[in-house]
Amino acid sequence: MSAVRVISVNSELGAGTRGSGLGFDAIRVAAWTKGSRYFKNHPPTIIPSNNDEVLDDIETAYAVKIHYIVEMYKRIAETVVDTLKAGNFPILISGDHSNAGGTIAGLRMAYPEEKLGVIWIDAHADIHSPYTTPSGNLHGMPLAASTGLDNKVCQINQPEENTIAAWEELKNIGGIQPKVGFKDLIFIAVRDLEKAERFILKQNKVKNYTVQKMRETGTSFVVEDALKRLEHCDRIYVSFDVDSMDANISRGTGTPVKSGLYESEAFQLMSAFAKHPKVCCMELTEINPTLDNKKNLMAEIALEILEKVTLEIENRL
């Protein structure tokens, strides 16, 4: 790979709270305020969104805005493929976490014969489907789409036919399903789970490094152990939701959860993963400046993560 390419995906259609589509702009403001030339040195690729469609009537209650999100997945996937084919390293800054499903689709489309590992740093597992979702919001479903799992054993909803058709299309983007196996998936800091999600993690023996456990063993152990568990994978994608951090820090996000990562822990994890030669793509998501009661702190932290991982990646390219 020759260079880092920043990709902005400001779609927030998968979230239940408005404002995460402004996350990228908030990070740019943080850079200007700091005097950072980051975006001057890394001019972003902007993927157009359909955010105005939040005003449309909800026709798919158990997968809100899914038809528009299918289109976003396709745009994201194509951009990721083009970035990788050009020999560059994609770093995505996305509105809500539903967009990560498009990123994963793009990675598999670019490397269809290779096994992809996923490190998901988040307060939530994001592995609901239209059959199990309590909210209908797609930012709780990207890993279900990527693993191809409906989890009908835990079904509580009866999705409409148009919802099911769109969900099947979402899962099949790129013509590969499943895109990620459960042995190829690692969670870090996940701590807010519904019953259906707990069932999946237990049934499939998915590793979750809790914040408490990480503090007992240290971040270095977590990084080394996670990478060892994924050593059978050809490439690794790291997705960082800012709500993985403690709620006292992450006020500028839609779903803050207490007992999360400290800033220093987030920096250590992301910097360490960025150094690894198999890591081929990273994503920062769910920064919502409209909810930040600490001025622009969430975006400032995201900028620092962005600068740190970019430095580590460029040092090895």
Tab-separated table of C-alpha atoms in Angstrom, residues 88-220:
chain	number	residue	atom	x	y	z
A	88	ASN	CA	-4.037	2.691	-0.557
A	89	PHE	CA	-5.082	2.148	3.069
A	90	PRO	CA	-8.683	3.247	3.759
A	91	ILE	CA	-9.559	4.979	7.027
A	92	LEU	CA	-13.284	5.644	7.189
A	93	ILE	CA	-14.960	8.276	9.339
A	94	SER	CA	-18.615	7.331	9.332
A	95	GLY	CA	-21.816	8.755	10.732
A	96	ASP	CA	-23.430	5.719	12.338
A	97	HIS	CA	-22.131	2.169	12.721
A	98	SER	CA	-24.496	0.648	10.164
A	99	ASN	CA	-22.052	1.924	7.538
A	100	ALA	CA	-19.455	-0.603	8.693
A	101	GLY	CA	-21.414	-3.310	6.913
A	102	GLY	CA	-20.635	-1.552	3.640
A	103	THR	CA	-16.965	-1.354	4.581
A	104	ILE	CA	-16.843	-5.088	5.285
A	105	ALA	CA	-18.605	-5.788	1.986
A	106	GLY	CA	-15.981	-3.731	0.164
A	107	LEU	CA	-13.116	-5.542	1.861
A	108	ARG	CA	-14.523	-8.936	0.871
A	109	MET	CA	-15.182	-7.754	-2.676
A	110	ALA	CA	-11.573	-6.590	-2.946
A	111	TYR	CA	-10.202	-9.837	-1.507
A	112	PRO	CA	-12.852	-12.500	-2.228
A	113	GLU	CA	-10.485	-15.448	-1.748
A	114	GLU	CA	-9.028	-14.215	1.543
A	115	LYS	CA	-10.286	-14.617	5.100
A	116	LEU	CA	-11.169	-11.343	6.821
A	117	GLY	CA	-10.802	-10.838	10.565
A	118	VAL	CA	-12.857	-8.159	12.313
A	119	ILE	CA	-11.957	-6.398	15.569
A	120	TRP	CA	-15.070	-4.592	16.807
A	121	ILE	CA	-14.357	-2.024	19.552
A	122	ASP	CA	-17.764	-0.893	20.778
A	123	ALA	CA	-20.088	-0.792	23.771
A	124	HIS	CA	-22.574	-2.814	21.688
A	125	ALA	CA	-22.366	-6.020	19.665
A	126	ASP	CA	-24.447	-4.629	16.766
A	127	ILE	CA	-25.530	-8.130	15.794
A	128	HIS	CA	-29.329	-7.848	15.798
A	129	SER	CA	-31.418	-8.625	12.729
A	130	PRO	CA	-34.892	-7.394	11.725
A	131	TYR	CA	-36.194	-10.506	13.499
A	132	THR	CA	-34.645	-9.610	16.890
A	133	THR	CA	-34.141	-5.835	16.934
A	134	PRO	CA	-35.845	-3.923	19.756
A	135	SER	CA	-35.484	-0.589	17.917
A	136	GLY	CA	-35.465	-1.245	14.177
A	137	ASN	CA	-32.336	0.890	13.778
A	138	LEU	CA	-29.769	-0.538	11.357
A	139	HIS	CA	-26.768	0.664	13.372
A	140	GLY	CA	-27.526	-2.300	15.617
A	141	MET	CA	-27.337	-4.784	12.723
A	142	PRO	CA	-24.108	-4.477	10.658
A	143	LEU	CA	-22.503	-7.612	12.063
A	144	ALA	CA	-25.678	-9.637	11.544
A	145	ALA	CA	-25.614	-8.539	7.908
A	146	SER	CA	-21.909	-9.398	7.650
A	147	THR	CA	-22.210	-12.816	9.303
A	148	GLY	CA	-25.475	-13.551	7.484
A	149	LEU	CA	-27.191	-14.417	10.761
A	150	ASP	CA	-30.925	-13.836	11.233
A	151	ASN	CA	-30.985	-15.462	14.701
A	152	LYS	CA	-34.596	-16.606	14.302
A	153	VAL	CA	-34.185	-18.742	17.426
A	154	CYS	CA	-34.555	-15.471	19.346
A	155	GLN	CA	-37.188	-13.959	17.039
A	156	ILE	CA	-39.509	-11.325	18.547
A	157	ASN	CA	-40.593	-9.500	15.352
A	158	GLN	CA	-42.487	-10.387	12.180
A	159	PRO	CA	-40.801	-8.281	9.472
A	160	GLU	CA	-42.832	-7.354	6.399
A	161	GLU	CA	-42.011	-8.985	3.050
A	162	ASN	CA	-40.386	-5.808	1.710
A	163	THR	CA	-38.174	-5.663	4.809
A	164	ILE	CA	-37.088	-9.282	4.387
A	165	ALA	CA	-36.305	-8.738	0.696
A	166	ALA	CA	-34.189	-5.668	1.453
A	167	TRP	CA	-32.433	-7.472	4.328
A	168	GLU	CA	-31.516	-10.354	2.023
A	169	GLU	CA	-30.188	-7.865	-0.524
A	170	LEU	CA	-28.141	-6.150	2.189
A	171	LYS	CA	-26.597	-9.438	3.308
A	172	ASN	CA	-25.752	-10.398	-0.273
A	173	ILE	CA	-24.037	-7.198	-1.411
A	174	GLY	CA	-20.876	-8.202	-3.220
A	175	GLY	CA	-22.220	-11.693	-3.827
A	176	ILE	CA	-20.473	-13.095	-0.755
A	177	GLN	CA	-22.344	-14.452	2.270
A	178	PRO	CA	-21.333	-14.774	4.992
A	179	LYS	CA	-18.591	-12.167	4.764
A	180	VAL	CA	-17.241	-12.828	8.256
A	181	GLY	CA	-17.189	-16.025	10.303
A	182	PHE	CA	-17.639	-16.030	14.071
A	183	LYS	CA	-14.130	-17.442	14.543
A	184	ASP	CA	-12.902	-14.366	12.681
A	185	LEU	CA	-14.664	-11.876	14.973
A	186	ILE	CA	-13.291	-10.249	18.132
A	187	PHE	CA	-15.135	-7.842	20.431
A	188	ILE	CA	-13.460	-5.332	22.729
A	189	ALA	CA	-15.304	-3.312	25.419
A	190	VAL	CA	-18.764	-4.671	24.519
A	191	ARG	CA	-20.906	-4.317	27.655
A	192	ASP	CA	-24.480	-3.400	26.657
A	193	LEU	CA	-26.110	-6.530	25.254
A	194	GLU	CA	-29.686	-7.670	24.723
A	195	LYS	CA	-30.719	-11.274	25.326
A	196	ALA	CA	-30.628	-12.201	21.627
A	197	GLU	CA	-27.079	-10.885	21.306
A	198	ARG	CA	-25.891	-12.708	24.416
A	199	PHE	CA	-27.259	-15.892	22.892
A	200	ILE	CA	-25.228	-15.392	19.704
A	201	LEU	CA	-21.986	-14.666	21.539
A	202	LYS	CA	-22.395	-17.683	23.794
A	203	GLN	CA	-23.618	-20.041	21.067
A	204	ASN	CA	-20.751	-19.132	18.734
A	205	LYS	CA	-18.094	-18.662	21.430
A	206	VAL	CA	-17.235	-15.154	20.252
A	207	LYS	CA	-14.400	-13.595	22.246
A	208	ASN	CA	-15.191	-10.341	24.058
A	209	TYR	CA	-12.415	-8.602	25.978
A	210	THR	CA	-14.254	-6.698	28.693
A	211	VAL	CA	-12.906	-3.409	29.995
A	212	GLN	CA	-12.465	-4.929	33.449
A	213	LYS	CA	-10.498	-7.874	32.061
A	214	MET	CA	-8.361	-5.579	29.957
A	215	ARG	CA	-7.412	-3.557	33.012
A	216	GLU	CA	-6.388	-6.734	34.775
A	217	THR	CA	-4.209	-7.960	31.917
A	218	GLY	CA	-3.214	-4.690	30.229
A	219	THR	CA	-3.947	-3.391	26.745
A	220	SER	CA	-0.788	-4.992	25.318
